Structure formats: structure tokens, C-alpha cells
Coordinates of C-alpha atoms in Angstrom, one line a residue:
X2 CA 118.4 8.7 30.9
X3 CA 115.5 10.2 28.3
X4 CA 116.2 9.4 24.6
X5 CA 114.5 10.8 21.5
X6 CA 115.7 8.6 19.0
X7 CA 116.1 10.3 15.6
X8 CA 113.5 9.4 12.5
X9 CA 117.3 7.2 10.8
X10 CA 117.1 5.1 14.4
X11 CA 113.8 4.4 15.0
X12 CA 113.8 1.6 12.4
X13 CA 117.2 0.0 13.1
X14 CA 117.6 -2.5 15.7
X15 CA 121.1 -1.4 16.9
X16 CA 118.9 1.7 17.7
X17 CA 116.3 0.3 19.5
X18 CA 118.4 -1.6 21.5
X19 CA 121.1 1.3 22.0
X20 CA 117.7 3.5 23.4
X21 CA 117.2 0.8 25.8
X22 CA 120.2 0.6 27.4
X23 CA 121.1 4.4 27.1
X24 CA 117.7 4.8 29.9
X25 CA 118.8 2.5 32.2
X26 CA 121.4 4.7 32.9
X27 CA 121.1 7.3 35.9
X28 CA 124.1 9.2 36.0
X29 CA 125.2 8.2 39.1
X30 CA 128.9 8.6 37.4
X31 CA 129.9 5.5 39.9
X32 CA 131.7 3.6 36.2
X33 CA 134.0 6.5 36.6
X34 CA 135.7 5.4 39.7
X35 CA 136.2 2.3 37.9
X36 CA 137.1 2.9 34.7
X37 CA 141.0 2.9 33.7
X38 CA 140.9 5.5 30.7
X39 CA 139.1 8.0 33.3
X40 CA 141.8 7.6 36.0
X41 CA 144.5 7.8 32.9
X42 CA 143.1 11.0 31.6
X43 CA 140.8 12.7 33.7
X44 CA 138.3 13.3 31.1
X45 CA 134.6 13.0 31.1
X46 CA 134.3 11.6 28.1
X47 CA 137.1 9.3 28.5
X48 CA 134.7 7.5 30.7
X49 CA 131.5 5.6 30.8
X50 CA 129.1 8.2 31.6
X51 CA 130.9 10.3 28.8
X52 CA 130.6 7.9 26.7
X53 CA 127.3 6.9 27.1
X54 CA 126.0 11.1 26.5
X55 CA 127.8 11.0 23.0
X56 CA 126.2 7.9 21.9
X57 CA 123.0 9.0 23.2
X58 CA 123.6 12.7 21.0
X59 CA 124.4 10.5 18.5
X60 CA 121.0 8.7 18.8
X61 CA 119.1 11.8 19.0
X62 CA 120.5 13.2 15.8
X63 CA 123.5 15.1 16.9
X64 CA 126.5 15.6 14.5
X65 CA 128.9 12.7 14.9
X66 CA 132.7 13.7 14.9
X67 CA 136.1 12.6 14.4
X68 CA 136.4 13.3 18.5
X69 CA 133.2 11.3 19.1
X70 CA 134.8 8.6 17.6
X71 CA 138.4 9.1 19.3
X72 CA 136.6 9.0 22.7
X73 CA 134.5 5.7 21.6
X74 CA 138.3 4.3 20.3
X75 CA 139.8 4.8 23.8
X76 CA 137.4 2.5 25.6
X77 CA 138.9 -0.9 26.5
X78 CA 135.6 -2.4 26.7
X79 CA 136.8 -4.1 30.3
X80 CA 133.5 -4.3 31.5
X81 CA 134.7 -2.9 35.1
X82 CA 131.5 -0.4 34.3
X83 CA 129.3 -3.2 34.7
X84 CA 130.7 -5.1 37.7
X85 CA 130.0 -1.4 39.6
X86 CA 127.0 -0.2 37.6
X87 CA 124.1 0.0 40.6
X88 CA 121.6 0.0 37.3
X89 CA 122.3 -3.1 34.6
X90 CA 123.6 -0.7 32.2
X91 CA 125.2 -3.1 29.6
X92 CA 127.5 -0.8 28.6
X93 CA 129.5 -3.5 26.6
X94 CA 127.0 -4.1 24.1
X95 CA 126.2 -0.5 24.0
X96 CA 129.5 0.7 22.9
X97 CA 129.9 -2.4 20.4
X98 CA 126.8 -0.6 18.9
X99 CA 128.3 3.0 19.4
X100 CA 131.1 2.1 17.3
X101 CA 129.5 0.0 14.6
X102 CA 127.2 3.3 14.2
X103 CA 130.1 6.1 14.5
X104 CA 132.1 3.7 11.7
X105 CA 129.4 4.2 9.2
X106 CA 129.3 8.1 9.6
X107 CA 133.1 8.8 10.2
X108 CA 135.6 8.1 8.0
X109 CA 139.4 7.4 9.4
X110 CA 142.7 8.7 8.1
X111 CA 143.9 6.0 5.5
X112 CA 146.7 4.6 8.0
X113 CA 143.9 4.0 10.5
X114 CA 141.8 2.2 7.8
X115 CA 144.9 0.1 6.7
X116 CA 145.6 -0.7 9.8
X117 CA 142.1 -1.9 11.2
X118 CA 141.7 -3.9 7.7
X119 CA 145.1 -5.6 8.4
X120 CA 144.1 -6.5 12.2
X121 CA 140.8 -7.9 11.1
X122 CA 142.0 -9.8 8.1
X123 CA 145.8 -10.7 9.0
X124 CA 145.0 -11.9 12.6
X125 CA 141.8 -14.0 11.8
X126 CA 144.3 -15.8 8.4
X127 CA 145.7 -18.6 7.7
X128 CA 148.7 -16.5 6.7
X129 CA 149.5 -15.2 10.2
X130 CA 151.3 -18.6 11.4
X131 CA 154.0 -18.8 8.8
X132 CA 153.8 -14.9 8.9
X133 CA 154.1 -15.2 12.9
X134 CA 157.2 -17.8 12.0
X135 CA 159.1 -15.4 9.8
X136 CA 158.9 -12.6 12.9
X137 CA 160.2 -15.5 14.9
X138 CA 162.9 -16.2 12.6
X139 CA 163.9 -12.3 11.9
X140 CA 163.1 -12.0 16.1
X141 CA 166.6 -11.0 16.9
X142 CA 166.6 -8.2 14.6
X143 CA 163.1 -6.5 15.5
X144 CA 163.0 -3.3 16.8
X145 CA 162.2 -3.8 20.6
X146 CA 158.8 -2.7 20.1
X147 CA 158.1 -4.8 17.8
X148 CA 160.4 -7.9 19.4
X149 CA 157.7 -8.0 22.0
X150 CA 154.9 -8.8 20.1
X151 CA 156.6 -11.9 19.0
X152 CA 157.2 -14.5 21.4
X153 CA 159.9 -17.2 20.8
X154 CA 159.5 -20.4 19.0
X155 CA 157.1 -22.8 21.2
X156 CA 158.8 -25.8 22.6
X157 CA 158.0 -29.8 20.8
X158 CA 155.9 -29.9 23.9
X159 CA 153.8 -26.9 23.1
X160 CA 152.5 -29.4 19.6
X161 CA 152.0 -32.7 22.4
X162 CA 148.7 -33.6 22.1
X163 CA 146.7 -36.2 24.1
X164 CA 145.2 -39.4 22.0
X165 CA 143.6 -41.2 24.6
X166 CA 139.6 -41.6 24.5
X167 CA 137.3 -41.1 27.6
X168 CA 133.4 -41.2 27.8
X169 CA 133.4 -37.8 28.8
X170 CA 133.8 -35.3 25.9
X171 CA 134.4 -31.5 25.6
X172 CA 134.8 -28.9 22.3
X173 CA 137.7 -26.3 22.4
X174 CA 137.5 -23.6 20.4
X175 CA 141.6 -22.9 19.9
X176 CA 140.7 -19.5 18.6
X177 CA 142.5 -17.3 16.2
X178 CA 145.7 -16.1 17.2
X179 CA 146.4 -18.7 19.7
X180 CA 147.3 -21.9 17.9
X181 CA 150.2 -19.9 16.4
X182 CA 151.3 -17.3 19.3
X183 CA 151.0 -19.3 22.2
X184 CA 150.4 -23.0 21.0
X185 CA 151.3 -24.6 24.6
X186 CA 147.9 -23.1 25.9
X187 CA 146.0 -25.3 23.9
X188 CA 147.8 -28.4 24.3
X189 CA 148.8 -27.7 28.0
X190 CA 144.3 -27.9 28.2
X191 CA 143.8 -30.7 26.4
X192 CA 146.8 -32.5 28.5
X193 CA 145.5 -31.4 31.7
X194 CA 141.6 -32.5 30.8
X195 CA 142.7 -36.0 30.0
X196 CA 144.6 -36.5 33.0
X197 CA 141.4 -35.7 34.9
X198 CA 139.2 -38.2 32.5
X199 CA 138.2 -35.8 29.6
X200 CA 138.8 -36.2 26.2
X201 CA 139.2 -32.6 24.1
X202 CA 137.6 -32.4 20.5
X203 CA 138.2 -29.8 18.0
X204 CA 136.7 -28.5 15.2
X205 CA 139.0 -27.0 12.6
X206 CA 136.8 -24.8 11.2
X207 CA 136.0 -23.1 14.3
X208 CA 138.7 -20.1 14.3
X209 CA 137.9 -16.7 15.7
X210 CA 134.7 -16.0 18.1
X211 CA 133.6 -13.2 16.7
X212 CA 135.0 -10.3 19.2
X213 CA 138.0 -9.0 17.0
X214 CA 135.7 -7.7 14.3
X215 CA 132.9 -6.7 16.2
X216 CA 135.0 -4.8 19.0
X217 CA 136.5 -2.9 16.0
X218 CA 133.1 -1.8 14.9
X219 CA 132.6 -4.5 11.9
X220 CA 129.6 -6.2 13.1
X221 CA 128.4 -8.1 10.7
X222 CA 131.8 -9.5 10.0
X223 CA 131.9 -10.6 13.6
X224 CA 128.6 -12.4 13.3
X225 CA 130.0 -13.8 9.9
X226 CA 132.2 -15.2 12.0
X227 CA 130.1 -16.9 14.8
X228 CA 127.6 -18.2 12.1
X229 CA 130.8 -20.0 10.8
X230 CA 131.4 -21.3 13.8
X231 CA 127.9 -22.8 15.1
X232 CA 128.2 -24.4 11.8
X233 CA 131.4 -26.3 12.5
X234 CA 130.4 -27.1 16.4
X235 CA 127.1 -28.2 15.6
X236 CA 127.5 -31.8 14.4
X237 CA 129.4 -32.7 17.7
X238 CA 126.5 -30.9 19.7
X239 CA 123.9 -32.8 18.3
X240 CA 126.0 -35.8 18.6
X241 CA 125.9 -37.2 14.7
X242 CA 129.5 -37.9 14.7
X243 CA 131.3 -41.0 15.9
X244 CA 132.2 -39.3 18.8
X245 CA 129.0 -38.5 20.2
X246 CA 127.6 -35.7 22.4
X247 CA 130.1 -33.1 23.8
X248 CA 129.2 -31.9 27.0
X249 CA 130.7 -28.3 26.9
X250 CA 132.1 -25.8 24.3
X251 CA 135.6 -25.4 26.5
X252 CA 137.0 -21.8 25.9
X253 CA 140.5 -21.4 27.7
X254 CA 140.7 -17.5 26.5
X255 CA 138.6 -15.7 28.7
X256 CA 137.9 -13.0 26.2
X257 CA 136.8 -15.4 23.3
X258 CA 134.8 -16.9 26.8
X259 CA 132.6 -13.7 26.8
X260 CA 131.7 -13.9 23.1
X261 CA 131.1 -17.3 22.6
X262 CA 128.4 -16.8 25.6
X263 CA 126.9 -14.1 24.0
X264 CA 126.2 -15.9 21.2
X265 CA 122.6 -16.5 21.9
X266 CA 122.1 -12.1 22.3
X267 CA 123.6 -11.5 19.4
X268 CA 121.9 -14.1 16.5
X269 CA 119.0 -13.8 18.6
X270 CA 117.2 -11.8 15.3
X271 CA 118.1 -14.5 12.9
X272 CA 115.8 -17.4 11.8
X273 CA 118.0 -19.7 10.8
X274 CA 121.0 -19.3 13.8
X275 CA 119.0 -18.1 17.1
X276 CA 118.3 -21.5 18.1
X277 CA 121.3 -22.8 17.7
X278 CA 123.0 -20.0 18.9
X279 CA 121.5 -20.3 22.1
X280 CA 122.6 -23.7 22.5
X281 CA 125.9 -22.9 21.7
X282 CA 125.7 -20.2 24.3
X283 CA 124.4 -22.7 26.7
X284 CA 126.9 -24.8 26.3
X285 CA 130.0 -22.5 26.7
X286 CA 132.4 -22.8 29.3
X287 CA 135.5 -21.0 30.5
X288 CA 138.1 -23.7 31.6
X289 CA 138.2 -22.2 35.0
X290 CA 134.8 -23.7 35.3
X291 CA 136.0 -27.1 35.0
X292 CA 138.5 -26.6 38.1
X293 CA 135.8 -28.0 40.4
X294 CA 136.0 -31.4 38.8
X295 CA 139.3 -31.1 37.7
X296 CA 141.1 -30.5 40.9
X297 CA 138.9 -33.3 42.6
X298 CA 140.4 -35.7 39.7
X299 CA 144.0 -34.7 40.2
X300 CA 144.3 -34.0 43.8
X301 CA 147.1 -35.7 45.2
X302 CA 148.5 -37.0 41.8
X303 CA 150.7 -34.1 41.0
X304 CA 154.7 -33.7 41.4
X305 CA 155.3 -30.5 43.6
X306 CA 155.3 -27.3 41.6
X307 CA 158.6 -25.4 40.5
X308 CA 156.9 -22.5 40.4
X309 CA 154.9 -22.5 43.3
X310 CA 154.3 -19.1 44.4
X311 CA 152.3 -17.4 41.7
X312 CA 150.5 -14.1 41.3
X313 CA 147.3 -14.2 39.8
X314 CA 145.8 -11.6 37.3
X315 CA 142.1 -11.8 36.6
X316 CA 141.7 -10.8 33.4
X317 CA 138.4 -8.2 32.7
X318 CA 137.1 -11.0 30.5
X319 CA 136.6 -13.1 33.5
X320 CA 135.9 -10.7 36.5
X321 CA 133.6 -8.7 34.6
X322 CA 132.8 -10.0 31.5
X323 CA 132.0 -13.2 32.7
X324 CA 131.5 -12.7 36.8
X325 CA 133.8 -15.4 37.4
X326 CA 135.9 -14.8 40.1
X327 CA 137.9 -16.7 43.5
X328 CA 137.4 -19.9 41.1
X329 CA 141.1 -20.1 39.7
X330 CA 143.2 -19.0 43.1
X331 CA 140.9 -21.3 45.1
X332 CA 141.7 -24.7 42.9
X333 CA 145.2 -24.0 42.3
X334 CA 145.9 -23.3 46.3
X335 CA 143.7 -27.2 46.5
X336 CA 146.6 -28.6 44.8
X337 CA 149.6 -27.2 46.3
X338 CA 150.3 -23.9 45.0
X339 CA 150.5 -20.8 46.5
X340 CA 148.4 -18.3 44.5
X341 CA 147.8 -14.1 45.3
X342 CA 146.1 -11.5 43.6
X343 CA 147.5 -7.5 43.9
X344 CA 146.4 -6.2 47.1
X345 CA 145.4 -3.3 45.2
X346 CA 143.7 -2.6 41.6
X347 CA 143.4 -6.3 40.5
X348 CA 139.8 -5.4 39.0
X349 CA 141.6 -3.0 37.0
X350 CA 142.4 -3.9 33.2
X351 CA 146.2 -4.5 32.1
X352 CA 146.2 -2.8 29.1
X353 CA 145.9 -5.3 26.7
X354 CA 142.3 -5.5 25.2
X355 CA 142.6 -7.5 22.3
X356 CA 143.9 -4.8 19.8
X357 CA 143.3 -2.7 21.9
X358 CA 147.2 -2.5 22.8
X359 CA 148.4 -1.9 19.1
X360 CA 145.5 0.4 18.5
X361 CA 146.2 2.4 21.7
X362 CA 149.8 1.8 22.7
X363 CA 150.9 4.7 25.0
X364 CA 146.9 3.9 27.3
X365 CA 148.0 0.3 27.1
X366 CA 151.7 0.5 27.9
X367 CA 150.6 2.8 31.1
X368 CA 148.4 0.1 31.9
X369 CA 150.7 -2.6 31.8
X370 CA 153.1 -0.8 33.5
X371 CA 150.6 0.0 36.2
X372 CA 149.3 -3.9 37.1
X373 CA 153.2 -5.0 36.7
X374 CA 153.8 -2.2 39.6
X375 CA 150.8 -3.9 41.6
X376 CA 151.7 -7.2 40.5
X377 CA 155.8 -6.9 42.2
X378 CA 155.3 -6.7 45.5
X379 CA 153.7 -10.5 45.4
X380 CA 157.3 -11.3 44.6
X381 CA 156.0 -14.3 42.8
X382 CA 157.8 -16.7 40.5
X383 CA 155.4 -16.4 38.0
X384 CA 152.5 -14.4 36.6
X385 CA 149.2 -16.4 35.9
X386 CA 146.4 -15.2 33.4
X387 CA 143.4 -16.8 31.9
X388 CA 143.9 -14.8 28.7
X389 CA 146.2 -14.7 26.0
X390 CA 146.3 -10.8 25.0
X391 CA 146.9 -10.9 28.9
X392 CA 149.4 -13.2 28.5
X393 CA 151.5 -11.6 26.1
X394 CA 150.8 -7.8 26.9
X395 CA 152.1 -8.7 30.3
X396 CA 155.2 -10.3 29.4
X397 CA 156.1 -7.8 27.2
X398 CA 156.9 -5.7 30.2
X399 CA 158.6 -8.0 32.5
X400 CA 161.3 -11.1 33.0
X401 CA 159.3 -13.1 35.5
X402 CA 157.6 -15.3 33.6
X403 CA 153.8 -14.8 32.2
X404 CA 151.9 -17.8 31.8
X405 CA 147.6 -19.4 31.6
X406 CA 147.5 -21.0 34.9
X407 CA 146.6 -24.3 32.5
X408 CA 150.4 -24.4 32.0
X409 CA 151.3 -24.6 35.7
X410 CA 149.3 -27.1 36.4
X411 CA 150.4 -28.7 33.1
X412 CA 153.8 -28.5 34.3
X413 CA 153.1 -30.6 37.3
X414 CA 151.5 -33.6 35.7
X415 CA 152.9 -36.8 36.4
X416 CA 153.0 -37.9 32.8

């Protein structure tokens, strides 16, 4: 696609790179059969091609609009535009860009504003456990819509964490959110990697990748927050603790997964992080990517599931953000479960996005609702993500339980 960048892009890298990516493109429109706002809403511009023109008007100098930046907003960034884009358009980083560049020229409504400010600051704080624990406590008394954004009290097990010590050594970033929302994720990893020989380090100050603030068009906050966290990981990279080398940077949320390998891309034009940023990036894993060894260490050592037919949901994260895909159902059927994906749409997003689903609720309720409706006829005992915004979005529209396939295997551990 031909782009005359304007004289205020020519200079700035976000331009530059935008430009790049905006002539890959072809207009083949084949993102549109993909993408889940399109089939939602029917409108161009509720799609990727759509989206891509009014960045590209943007680019060459076109007046940028409230609409312009409603149409950016409804974009889930699920990547399925990617996974069936015939040209290498990275349309992810080129909406990241779009947004970061429409946020500078549009100003929101003030509830919007207080809003985004209270999603970037609030969820990334130490405030939000006790916060989160205050919800729990007042849970019963929530309006329903609200009641499902607050999961009960974790469990003592949910805080059980392994102590013994084995040669081979991983990082987990614990993220955010998650410590507080969903504790058991964490610990149900950590449990599960040292019954199959590997010991789980964290770093404390490592807290949120980087994708909250940049999906919500604060860039250089979200690079804030990855320079923070190269800083904390880096001493057990290098190996100058007592612990040594770590052989991987484990992420067990698939979205945080995607950012943390993008690290590399996205301090590649600073001095003093691009190296180590591309080590980091290097280094990242999703758990799923540790199946291989992990199954081959517990095979045969585990009590027979309860629930043992589960239905899987890929999250976009994985499928498309980070082409990972058979690698979860494949292990988990190895060691006795019986695991299924929706015969239909499973490469379609759920809904939930990050804040996407607070942002956007009607779109992301629709969605939900949607991948629930493909997810029933599996008739499965429980839902499996690698995700947590999965996770809960998910659950907040059904009984059977919703669960990171960590936890069922976690819950079969002889212990």
C-alpha cells in the first residue's frame, strides 16, 4: 500500500516504522474474514484493512477524529490478522503505534481519561491486592456486573509454594494482576515445575510486562515498565547471584508471553537496554513450551484426573501472538486427560483482551457469549486457558469451571 508520510512523520520513528508496515499490506481484505469486531459489526473500518487506511490517512496528514480513534479502540489486538495475513503485515505493532499517535492528537471525554488512568495505575499498584481483598470481602453485595470481575478468596493452597532446590533453574514473571486475582496460577507452576525437577525463581520487582500501558496507547510508560523489569531479571541472567544461571524467563500468561518476547523489537533503539533486551527476549518462554520435558518427567506419576474431560481454549496470545499451537492438548492427552478444542471458531478471540473487556463490554460480552456457545457442546467438566484475562472473562459467563491447564495438572500431583 503507497504512503506519503507527512513532513510531522518523517522524523519520528513510530512513523517510519508505521510506513513500513502500512506497504506491506495489499488489500487483499482476507484479516476480514478473521477478525471478530468485523463479523460483530459489519463495518469496514471495524476491521483490519479499515483500520490500517485510517492510520495510513493519518500518516499522510489527514485530520484525525474522535471516530478514528473509536474504530482504533474497538480493535482487540488478537492477532487473528496476522495468523491469515498472506503478506507479514504486523498489524499488532502497527495499531500499538496507531493508537499511541491518535492519543496525542485526540483528546477523550474526561470519564474515558479517568478511566484509562485508573486501569493503567490501579491495576499495575501495590494497592490493587488489598483493594481486590475489600471487593472480595463486600463480593456478596456487588452488583452482578461487577460480582464477576471479582473472584472468591483463593484457597491456603493457592499461597503453597515449593522450597526444594534443583540444578535446573527457571524465572517467572508472576505479572501484575495475577498474584492477587488468581494466585493458584502461579503456585500451581511453580508446584508442577518442581515435581518435574525445576526449581522456580522470582524476582519481586518484576511486576507488569509492559502490554497494559502500551495496548492503551501509553508507550513510553509501557517501555518504563520493561526497562524495570530487565533490570530486576538481569542479575539471575547473568548468573551473579547464589543461584546461578536461569535457563528461561517462564511466562504462564500467554499475553504477558507475547510482550516479554517482544522485548528485543521494542528497546531495540535504546543504547543502554537493546542488548539486554534481546537476551531477555531470547530467553522467554511460555509454560506450554516446557510441556515437552515436563510431561516426559511426570508421565506415569500422576493420580487419575477428576476432571478429566476438558475443553481447551487457545487463547489469541498463543495461537497468534505467539504461533503456538497443538502443544497444550497434545501433553495433557500424554498424561491421561482427555482434552478438545471447539469444532468451530477456536481461533476466534473470547472477548477478553486485557482491558479490553471493561473498555468494550457489550463487543466483549458478545464474544464471550459466542466461544461459551462453541465451547458447550464439548460437554466438558472444565474449561482450560493459558491466560488469565481468559480465565476470568470466561468464567464470568458460565458455572463449569474455568481454569490454566497448570491447575489440572497441578491437581493431579502426587504430593
Amino acid at each position: 500500500m503507497q504512503t506519503n508520510l507527512a513532513p510531522e512523520f518523517k522524523d519520528l520513528r513510530a512513523g517510519t516504522e508505521a510506513e513500513a508496515i502500512v506497504r506491506r499490506c495489499v488489500h487483499c481484505g482476507f484479516c476480514t474474514a478473521t477478525c471478530p469486531t468485523y463479523q460483530l459489526l459489519g463495518d469496514e473500518l471495524d476491521g483490519p484493512r479499515g483500520r490500517i487506511y485510517l492510520i495510513k490517512q493519518m500518516l499522510e496528514g489527514a485530520p484525525v477524529t474522535r471516530s478514528t480513534q473509536q474504530h482504533l479502540d474497538r480493535c482487540l489486538t488478537c492477532r487473528n490478522c496476522e495468523t491469515t495475513c498472506p503478506s507479514g503485515v504486523e498489524y499488532g505493532r502497527l495499531i500499538d503505534i496507531g493508537r499511541e499517535l491518535v492519543e496525542a492528537r485526540v483528546p477523550r471525554p474526561q470519564g474515558e481519561q479517568a478511566l484509562r488512568w485508573l486501569l493503567k495505575t490501579g491495576l499495575t499498584s501495590p494497592a490493587f491486592a488489598p483493594a481486590l481483598k475489600l471487593g472480595q470481602a463486600l463480593r456478596p453485595l456487588l452488583p452482578r456486573a461487577l460480582k464477576a470481575k471479582v473472584p472468591p478468596r483463593a484457597g491456603a493452597r493457592a499461597h503453597r509454594w515449593p522450597t526444594r532446590s534443583h540444578p535446573r533453574k527457571v524465572l517467572l514473571l508472576l505479572g501484575c494482576v495475577q498474584p492477587a486475582l488468581l494466585p493458584n496460577i502461579n503456585s500451581a507452576t511453580a508446584r508442577v515445575l518442581d515435581a518435574a525437577g525445576i526449581q522456580t525463581l522470582v524476582a519481586d520487582e518484576a511486576r507488569c510486562c509492559g502490554a497494559l500501558r502500551t495496548h492503551l496507547g501509553d508507550g513510553a510508560g509501557g517501555l518504563a515498565d520493561m526497562r524495570r523489569n530487565i533490570d530486576a531479571w538481569w542479575p539471575l541472567v547473568t548468573g551473579v547471584t547464589e543461584h546461578g544461571k536461569v535457563e528461561a524467563i517462564v511466562v504462564n500468561a500467554s499475553g504477558c508471553g507475547v510482550a516479554v518476547k517482544d522485548y528485543g523489537h521494542a528497546l531495540a533503539h535504546d543504547a543502554a537496554y537493546a542488548d539486554k533486551a534481546r537476551r531477555v527476549a531470547e530467553l522467554a518462554r511460555d509454560l506450554s513450551e516446557l510441556l515437552p520435558d515436563i510431561a516426559a518427567a511426570l508421565r506415569g506419576k500422576l493420580r487419575a484426573p477428576k476432571a478429566r474431560r476438558l475443553a481447551f481454549h487457545p487463547p489469541c496470545t498463543l495461537q497468534h501472538g505467539q504461533r503456538l499451537r497443538g502443544g497444550v492438548e497434545s501433553h495433557l492427552r500424554e498424561l491421561g486427560f482427555e482434552v478438545e478444542i471447539a469444532a468451530a471458531e477456536a481461533h476466534l478471540c473470547c472477548g477478553s483482551a486485557g482491558t479490553y473487556s471493561i473498555l468494550q463490554g457489550e463487543l466483549a460480552t458478545a464474544l464471550r457469549d459466542r466461544k461459551l456457545a462453541q465451547l458447550q457442546p464439548l460437554d466438558a467438566q472444565a474449561i482450560v486457558s493459558a491466560n488469565i484475562g481468559c480465565i476470568q472473562h470466561l468464567q464470568s459467563g458460565t458455572t463449569t469451571p474455568v481454569m490454566h491447564w497448570v491447575e489440572a495438572l497441578d491437581e493431579v500431583l502426587n504430593d
